[in-house]
Amino acid sequence: MTANTREEHANPLLSHLLAEQQTGTTTLDRLVREAAQGHIEFVREHLAMFPERVNQKSSGKTALQVASHQGHTEIVDLLIKCAADVDAQDDDGDTALHYAAFGNQPVIMECLLKAGAHINAVNKAKCTALHVAVNKQHVNCVRVLLKFRTQLNINIQDSYGDTALHDAIAKENLEIIDLLINVPEVDFSLKNKRGFNVLHHAALKGNNFAVERLLSRTRQIVDIKKDDGFAALHLAALNGHFLVVETLLIQGQCEPDVRNNRQQTPLLLAVSQGHCSIAELLVGSGSQVNTEDEDGDTALHVALLKRSSVRTTELDPAEAPIISGIMTQLAASDNPETDPSNALACFLAKEGSDLCKSNLAGRTPLDLAGSSAVVELLQQWSTQKEQQPPAIAAESPGLPAELPQGMECQICMEALATVLFEPCGHTVTCEDCCVRMKKCISCQEIILNKLDPGGRTLSSRVRQASLERLRYLESKIQEIEESQGCSICMERRRNVAFLCGHGACSVCSQTLRTCHMCRKAITKKIYLY
């Protein structure tokens, strides 16, 4: 049973054992049932009389397995002392360690591992306890397993070829991803049975956090291809994951025109799916618009063939300012044949696509236009590739052609205005305030592009991603502060430790005679500096 399918059956797993009354049960079955219910006195007395029954199974499960799942620490300790087999498997191949992982019992897991449980034991689906803990998103269980890193093989692959890191990326648990990526022994090159390494998997799923963390650890895998020639950039572009594409290009410094086995570039794939924002990003990052696939088609051929896939209502102007501006102009046109779905084709024509380039079938983009109106439209935009639209600000009475340098943002009146609007050329807002703007507040011209002081196109999604990372780091800092703070007053730093391992601040610890956490007698207080 795989970790994924096991999740659906986690509760029914022990339901018959947790029932208070059950008819027809044997004495052997009762030991397992009482262990599941946490009745330690019965378990102790029964094993005192019948020690040989410690590994007896009921419905394929041992008392240790069910007690581990339910978190009955005292019963687990008792069973281990009575020589219970910590590696006994049920009908699905799960051991007590698997059961503890399913039940989110990190304390039990540590107890089992200290008792010699095999940390890398796999069930019939080849899942380890780490696979289970990751799939169930039990962070503390993962932490316990990583404490035994010298014994742990983090690179074991399940029946699908997935490692625990593959599973963590699919589950999008940022904390677990961070934990696993930082393990020195992790092998980032392992591929599952579909041919995906962990970076491919993250790009496919659109998990930008994982992509960023992977690139920070192992940037050299950024252009590695699957057997079909797909690199991470192909997968992200095909599936419309804008942030991942941006991260691969900027942080990963990947090859923008990498080709798959069908000679397709990421730009060709993005265009085929109508992902305008990604197409604009790729072109802005140096992707060649006239690159041909195995059929001789360029991006413009594909855009005209697949124009129905262009999502005119879903386009974010902050991600694709140029195409968004073109789309607005087409929508305002009196000609019914200049449909906004042609915006991507017009953009490619503007960026230098060859209108007369024939594919292997002998057809040019103009042959695929479908009407004389679209042919004329493409020709018009093609002539603009070396032209910059004139600024309207200079023609507007009462408006200066250029605004003073170093002026403050006209929206918040706090930060400096640093964002250059195109085509009007005005700089009137800061990066924070410009995000949702569609028109220049100075001249009312439609904004086709927004540039930072370095000339780079701004994206609102980058700011959102940075905010997500900030919140994640804030939560981590809070966890660290809580772990270092006194758990009694919740105010001062914990600077006194007891021999039991717990501690408190110097003020709260003065009157303590027993530990407030474990109730053990305090025999010595150690001051920490």
XYZ file of C-alpha atoms in Angstrom:
529
model
C 0.000 0.000 0.000
C 1.509 3.342 -0.977
C 1.815 6.293 1.340
C -0.713 8.204 -0.740
C -3.373 5.512 -0.752
C -2.624 4.611 2.853
C -3.714 8.093 3.885
C -7.293 7.262 2.950
C -7.274 4.176 5.172
C -5.378 5.557 8.176
C -8.384 5.803 10.497
C -10.186 2.537 9.557
C -6.834 0.861 10.090
C -7.486 0.455 13.819
C -11.219 1.055 14.080
C -12.082 -2.551 14.854
C -9.360 -2.649 17.501
C -10.506 0.541 19.197
C -14.092 -0.673 19.670
C -14.797 -1.156 23.369
C -16.977 -4.216 22.837
C -16.344 -6.910 20.303
C -17.897 -10.327 20.092
C -16.033 -13.430 19.107
C -12.543 -12.131 19.899
C -9.905 -14.589 21.041
C -7.433 -14.068 23.880
C -4.738 -13.521 21.271
C -6.785 -10.787 19.557
C -7.489 -9.124 22.876
C -3.832 -8.286 23.542
C -3.642 -6.251 20.340
C -7.010 -4.604 20.989
C -6.111 -3.610 24.552
C -2.769 -2.230 23.333
C -4.609 -0.114 20.751
C -6.918 1.231 23.462
C -4.017 2.103 25.785
C -4.908 -0.334 28.581
C -1.409 -0.879 29.943
C -2.412 -2.912 33.012
C -3.986 -5.636 30.901
C -1.000 -5.675 28.526
C 1.440 -5.930 31.449
C -0.484 -8.730 33.171
C -1.080 -10.640 29.944
C 2.577 -10.570 28.920
C 3.636 -11.580 32.417
C 1.569 -14.762 31.971
C 2.182 -15.271 28.237
C 5.487 -13.579 27.264
C 5.636 -15.621 24.048
C 2.579 -13.754 22.712
C 4.330 -10.358 22.491
C 4.521 -10.588 18.681
C 1.100 -12.189 18.211
C -0.936 -10.589 15.396
C -4.596 -9.647 15.137
C -5.813 -8.885 11.612
C -2.169 -8.894 10.586
C -1.078 -6.281 13.133
C 1.040 -6.614 16.262
C 0.436 -4.909 19.586
C 3.573 -2.811 19.061
C 2.336 -1.572 15.695
C -1.082 -0.439 16.942
C 0.339 1.099 20.124
C 2.869 2.985 18.003
C 0.122 4.335 15.746
C -1.958 5.491 18.727
C 0.975 7.032 20.606
C 0.782 4.899 23.753
C 4.356 5.520 24.904
C 4.238 3.432 28.087
C 2.843 0.413 26.252
C 5.477 0.759 23.526
C 8.220 0.887 26.174
C 6.733 -2.163 27.894
C 6.476 -4.158 24.661
C 10.063 -3.323 23.733
C 11.244 -4.459 27.183
C 9.309 -7.683 26.609
C 11.366 -8.288 23.446
C 8.754 -7.248 20.877
C 10.043 -7.388 17.305
C 10.399 -3.710 16.339
C 10.760 -4.620 12.658
C 7.777 -6.985 12.364
C 5.714 -6.231 9.247
C 1.961 -6.290 8.686
C 0.262 -7.571 5.535
C 1.244 -4.372 3.668
C 4.841 -4.580 4.796
C 4.525 -1.717 7.289
C 6.606 -1.846 10.477
C 5.927 -0.152 13.805
C 8.024 2.782 12.554
C 5.683 3.163 9.564
C 2.700 3.029 11.936
C 4.186 5.773 14.124
C 4.773 7.904 11.025
C 1.170 7.387 9.873
C -0.094 8.318 13.344
C 2.144 11.408 13.690
C 3.924 10.049 16.747
C 7.463 11.522 16.739
C 8.161 10.511 20.354
C 7.280 6.900 19.555
C 9.466 7.005 16.444
C 12.462 8.115 18.471
C 11.769 5.392 21.030
C 11.627 2.735 18.289
C 14.803 3.982 16.626
C 16.692 3.951 19.913
C 15.460 0.377 20.368
C 17.096 -0.574 17.065
C 14.222 -0.257 14.584
C 15.401 -0.383 10.974
C 15.049 3.226 9.815
C 15.209 2.341 6.111
C 12.674 -0.514 6.183
C 10.352 -0.398 3.171
C 6.808 -1.676 2.831
C 5.372 -3.441 -0.223
C 5.138 -0.099 -2.054
C 8.838 0.448 -1.256
C 7.942 3.378 1.006
C 10.102 4.092 4.036
C 8.825 5.749 7.199
C 10.315 8.968 5.794
C 8.130 8.668 2.679
C 5.101 8.222 4.938
C 5.956 11.162 7.209
C 6.530 13.430 4.207
C 3.309 12.419 2.453
C 1.305 12.894 5.642
C 3.154 16.204 6.192
C 4.147 15.282 9.729
C 7.043 17.704 10.152
C 8.119 16.585 13.622
C 8.294 12.969 12.463
C 10.589 14.055 9.641
C 12.749 15.924 12.157
C 13.099 12.802 14.315
C 14.159 10.680 11.344
C 16.745 13.285 10.336
C 18.208 13.147 13.860
C 19.323 9.615 12.944
C 20.883 10.825 9.675
C 23.921 8.568 9.942
C 21.589 5.565 9.613
C 19.028 7.161 7.286
C 19.163 6.692 3.523
C 17.294 9.764 2.311
C 17.635 8.685 -1.334
C 15.512 5.500 -1.229
C 13.001 5.452 -4.086
C 9.477 4.054 -3.772
C 7.631 1.936 -6.336
C 7.137 5.048 -8.504
C 10.809 5.939 -8.265
C 10.053 8.947 -6.064
C 12.379 9.924 -3.249
C 11.106 11.623 -0.105
C 12.144 14.955 -1.651
C 10.006 14.267 -4.740
C 7.054 13.700 -2.393
C 7.777 16.822 -0.324
C 7.803 18.956 -3.471
C 4.484 17.497 -4.593
C 2.948 18.188 -1.165
C 4.306 21.776 -1.183
C 5.247 21.699 2.497
C 7.886 24.447 2.672
C 9.342 23.363 6.007
C 9.820 19.732 4.982
C 11.286 20.782 1.624
C 13.768 22.991 3.461
C 14.701 20.199 5.868
C 15.330 17.614 3.145
C 17.187 19.901 0.730
C 19.671 20.778 3.483
C 20.616 17.142 4.136
C 24.202 16.809 2.802
C 23.634 13.257 1.519
C 20.619 14.072 -0.684
C 21.086 13.120 -4.355
C 19.441 15.761 -6.565
C 20.088 13.818 -9.768
C 17.856 10.807 -9.005
C 14.982 10.411 -11.460
C 11.644 8.741 -10.832
C 10.084 6.273 -13.274
C 8.690 9.159 -15.342
C 12.213 10.521 -15.747
C 11.824 13.540 -13.444
C 14.596 14.622 -11.110
C 13.582 16.864 -8.206
C 14.084 20.109 -10.165
C 11.980 18.761 -13.048
C 9.340 17.767 -10.491
C 9.332 21.210 -8.870
C 9.080 22.927 -12.265
C 6.232 20.637 -13.322
C 4.300 21.298 -10.102
C 4.986 25.036 -10.141
C 6.671 24.875 -6.731
C 8.780 28.029 -6.918
C 9.997 27.778 -3.317
C 11.501 24.369 -4.061
C 13.026 25.631 -7.318
C 14.713 28.515 -5.495
C 16.064 26.268 -2.745
C 17.271 23.640 -5.217
C 19.078 26.206 -7.339
C 20.765 27.630 -4.258
C 22.121 24.144 -3.467
C 22.803 22.715 -6.915
C 22.503 25.214 -9.766
C 24.447 22.893 -12.091
C 21.356 20.722 -12.674
C 19.337 23.605 -14.141
C 19.691 22.499 -17.789
C 19.645 18.715 -17.260
C 17.106 17.091 -19.579
C 14.700 14.192 -19.250
C 14.840 11.365 -21.777
C 12.447 13.300 -24.025
C 14.738 16.329 -23.953
C 12.573 18.408 -21.633
C 14.540 20.592 -19.224
C 13.015 22.305 -16.184
C 12.377 25.461 -18.238
C 10.364 23.469 -20.808
C 8.164 22.018 -18.066
C 7.536 25.348 -16.357
C 6.818 27.152 -19.641
C 4.481 24.439 -20.921
C 2.458 24.386 -17.706
C 2.215 28.148 -17.300
C 4.288 28.558 -14.120
C 5.426 32.171 -14.520
C 7.346 32.481 -11.244
C 9.253 29.261 -11.860
C 10.220 30.388 -15.368
C 11.423 33.692 -13.929
C 13.452 31.957 -11.210
C 15.062 29.527 -13.665
C 16.055 32.393 -15.949
C 17.316 34.815 -13.307
C 18.586 32.710 -10.401
C 19.300 29.577 -12.409
C 20.827 31.368 -15.403
C 19.420 28.586 -17.572
C 19.655 28.426 -21.360
C 16.497 30.219 -22.624
C 16.507 28.429 -25.983
C 17.214 24.893 -24.759
C 15.625 22.353 -27.134
C 13.799 19.095 -26.472
C 13.846 16.031 -28.735
C 11.254 17.651 -31.016
C 13.461 20.740 -31.327
C 10.978 22.800 -29.323
C 12.187 25.684 -27.188
C 10.399 26.859 -24.029
C 9.071 29.819 -26.047
C 7.452 27.519 -28.604
C 5.801 25.520 -25.810
C 4.571 28.620 -23.974
C 3.102 30.017 -27.191
C 1.422 26.687 -27.988
C -0.493 26.920 -24.698
C -1.294 30.626 -24.986
C 0.832 31.595 -21.966
C 1.342 35.229 -22.970
C 3.136 36.385 -19.830
C 5.712 33.594 -20.090
C 6.200 34.232 -23.816
C 6.866 37.914 -23.118
C 9.237 37.034 -20.269
C 11.192 34.567 -22.426
C 11.525 36.995 -25.324
C 12.678 39.677 -22.905
C 15.281 37.220 -21.588
C 16.772 36.572 -25.004
C 14.705 33.753 -26.506
C 14.904 33.781 -30.308
C 11.519 34.306 -31.955
C 12.523 32.688 -35.270
C 13.766 29.362 -33.876
C 12.110 26.409 -35.679
C 10.847 23.112 -34.283
C 11.046 19.764 -36.098
C 8.162 20.810 -38.363
C 9.847 24.061 -39.299
C 7.326 26.100 -37.300
C 8.418 29.291 -35.563
C 6.676 30.779 -32.542
C 4.571 32.935 -34.883
C 3.391 29.877 -36.840
C 2.359 28.266 -33.552
C 0.700 31.437 -32.227
C -1.516 31.677 -35.312
C -2.351 27.977 -35.289
C -3.168 28.021 -31.562
C -4.628 31.513 -31.205
C -7.791 30.069 -29.649
C -5.719 29.013 -26.625
C -4.807 32.617 -25.776
C -6.570 33.461 -22.506
C -7.546 37.099 -22.984
C -9.404 37.383 -19.669
C -6.705 35.811 -17.491
C -3.767 37.950 -18.581
C -2.058 39.889 -15.781
C -0.900 43.279 -17.131
C 1.881 43.344 -14.541
C 3.365 40.146 -15.999
C 2.782 40.860 -19.693
C 2.536 44.642 -20.020
C 3.337 44.752 -23.749
C 0.907 42.020 -24.806
C -1.715 43.429 -22.444
C -1.359 46.810 -24.114
C -1.647 45.246 -27.571
C -4.733 43.361 -26.438
C -6.326 46.578 -25.184
C -5.708 48.255 -28.531
C -7.170 45.330 -30.461
C -10.248 45.250 -28.237
C -10.825 48.956 -28.898
C -10.547 48.534 -32.680
C -13.601 49.055 -34.901
C -12.575 46.101 -37.080
C -14.356 42.953 -35.776
C -11.655 40.738 -37.336
C -8.885 42.172 -35.155
C -9.732 39.881 -32.261
C -7.693 40.245 -29.010
C -6.646 36.605 -29.398
C -4.228 37.855 -32.077
C -2.313 39.857 -29.463
C 0.364 37.190 -28.962
C 0.962 36.936 -32.714
C 1.180 40.744 -32.965
C 3.709 40.785 -30.121
C 5.890 38.200 -31.881
C 5.658 40.181 -35.120
C 6.712 43.303 -33.224
C 9.681 41.414 -31.746
C 11.014 40.478 -35.177
C 9.292 37.257 -36.224
C 9.737 36.564 -39.942
C 6.305 36.858 -41.565
C 7.495 35.118 -44.736
C 9.356 32.153 -43.206
C 8.005 28.857 -44.570
C 7.646 25.723 -42.436
C 8.240 22.215 -43.803
C 4.702 22.232 -45.189
C 5.558 25.351 -47.199
C 3.269 27.673 -45.233
C 4.254 31.091 -43.905
C 2.697 32.913 -40.932
C 0.830 35.118 -43.403
C -0.673 31.990 -44.972
C -1.988 31.047 -41.517
C -3.402 34.482 -40.732
C -6.887 33.488 -41.862
C -7.965 36.852 -43.254
C -6.598 39.915 -45.005
C -7.351 41.978 -41.894
C -5.059 39.815 -39.760
C -2.373 39.889 -42.481
C -2.511 43.681 -42.441
C -2.448 43.672 -38.639
C 0.686 41.515 -38.508
C 2.409 43.678 -41.094
C 1.595 46.810 -39.108
C 3.048 45.407 -35.898
C 6.049 43.991 -37.741
C 7.049 47.487 -38.852
C 7.108 48.587 -35.195
C 9.900 46.254 -34.158
C 12.505 48.965 -34.560
C 10.239 51.852 -33.643
C 9.305 53.205 -30.227
C 5.763 54.603 -30.006
C 5.832 58.376 -29.511
C 5.254 59.780 -26.039
C 1.934 61.510 -25.671
C 3.062 63.560 -22.701
C 4.892 66.133 -24.840
C 1.758 66.693 -26.941
C -0.507 67.203 -23.936
C -0.908 70.854 -22.960
C 0.258 71.749 -19.499
C 2.371 68.559 -19.048
C 6.170 68.567 -19.105
C 7.897 66.171 -21.494
C 10.170 65.018 -18.669
C 9.540 65.013 -14.963
C 12.181 66.153 -12.461
C 14.708 63.547 -11.364
C 14.574 62.352 -7.735
C 10.963 63.384 -7.227
C 8.795 61.543 -4.731
C 6.135 58.987 -5.674
C 2.912 60.772 -6.591
C 0.828 58.054 -4.883
C 2.378 57.413 -1.460
C 4.367 60.676 -1.246
C 7.081 58.778 0.648
C 9.376 56.708 -1.587
C 11.180 58.039 -4.635
C 9.551 57.641 -8.044
C 11.753 55.061 -9.786
C 9.497 53.227 -12.260
C 9.636 54.247 -15.915
C 6.395 53.794 -17.849
C 6.453 52.897 -21.533
C 5.609 54.239 -24.053
C 4.952 57.647 -22.430
C 8.307 57.812 -20.644
C 7.009 59.191 -17.335
C 8.484 58.270 -13.943
C 5.900 59.178 -11.321
C 5.560 56.219 -8.888
C 7.604 53.831 -6.777
C 7.705 50.057 -7.331
C 5.119 49.342 -4.630
C 2.525 51.789 -5.932
C 2.863 50.958 -9.638
C 1.818 47.317 -9.320
C -1.893 47.710 -10.135
C -1.628 50.750 -12.435
C -2.940 50.364 -15.997
C -2.633 54.008 -17.129
C -0.059 56.701 -16.422
C -1.540 59.123 -13.863
C 0.297 61.982 -15.543
C -0.864 61.629 -19.145
C -3.518 58.867 -19.022
C -1.600 56.863 -21.660
C -2.029 53.070 -21.438
C 1.061 51.545 -19.820
C 2.601 48.836 -21.988
C 5.674 48.232 -19.856
C 7.137 49.182 -16.471
C 10.904 49.349 -16.024
C 12.997 49.570 -12.867
C 16.075 51.857 -12.707
C 18.171 49.045 -14.165
C 15.939 48.748 -17.226
C 14.368 45.430 -16.169
C 10.657 44.774 -16.595
C 8.858 44.703 -13.254
C 6.620 41.815 -12.203
C 4.108 41.927 -9.370
C 4.476 38.181 -8.857
C 8.120 38.614 -7.856
C 7.045 40.944 -5.068
C 4.381 38.437 -3.988
C 6.954 35.642 -3.936
C 9.308 37.792 -1.850
C 6.455 38.453 0.568
C 5.792 34.712 0.870
C 9.458 34.077 1.638
C 9.418 36.916 4.189
C 6.411 35.426 5.975
C 8.057 32.006 5.991
C 11.252 33.437 7.480
C 9.247 35.389 10.057
C 7.530 32.175 11.160
C 10.909 30.437 11.431
C 12.289 33.287 13.542
C 9.226 33.085 15.773
C 9.807 29.342 16.220
C 13.430 29.982 17.155
C 12.426 32.690 19.616
C 9.830 30.405 21.194
C 12.349 27.589 21.503
C 14.777 29.941 23.280
C 12.187 31.669 25.466
C 11.066 30.746 28.955
C 7.944 28.590 28.710
C 6.702 29.792 32.123
C 6.683 33.589 31.844
C 6.847 33.629 28.021
C 8.815 36.872 28.271
C 12.441 36.346 29.239
C 15.120 34.284 27.536
C 15.615 30.736 28.822
C 19.062 30.864 30.423
C 18.916 28.127 33.064
C 19.030 24.427 32.124
C 18.145 21.378 34.229
C 19.749 17.946 33.963
C 16.538 16.546 32.490
C 17.112 18.721 29.423
C 14.427 21.332 30.036
C 14.930 24.861 31.299
C 13.516 28.265 32.223
C 14.665 31.825 32.817
C 16.729 32.711 35.895
C 13.759 34.413 37.575
C 11.214 31.611 37.118
C 13.699 28.852 37.927
C 14.557 30.230 41.383
C 11.546 28.683 43.116
C 11.352 25.477 41.068
C 12.069 22.178 42.832
C 10.662 19.905 40.110
C 10.788 20.435 36.354
C 7.618 22.115 35.116
C 7.782 20.036 31.910
C 8.557 16.461 32.971
C 8.013 16.680 36.769
C 11.447 15.223 37.511
C 13.257 16.497 40.589
C 15.728 19.283 39.833
C 19.088 18.255 41.269
C 21.182 20.875 39.520
C 20.635 24.187 37.747
C 23.071 25.167 35.005
C 23.292 28.816 33.984
C 23.721 29.435 30.270
C 25.690 32.359 28.879
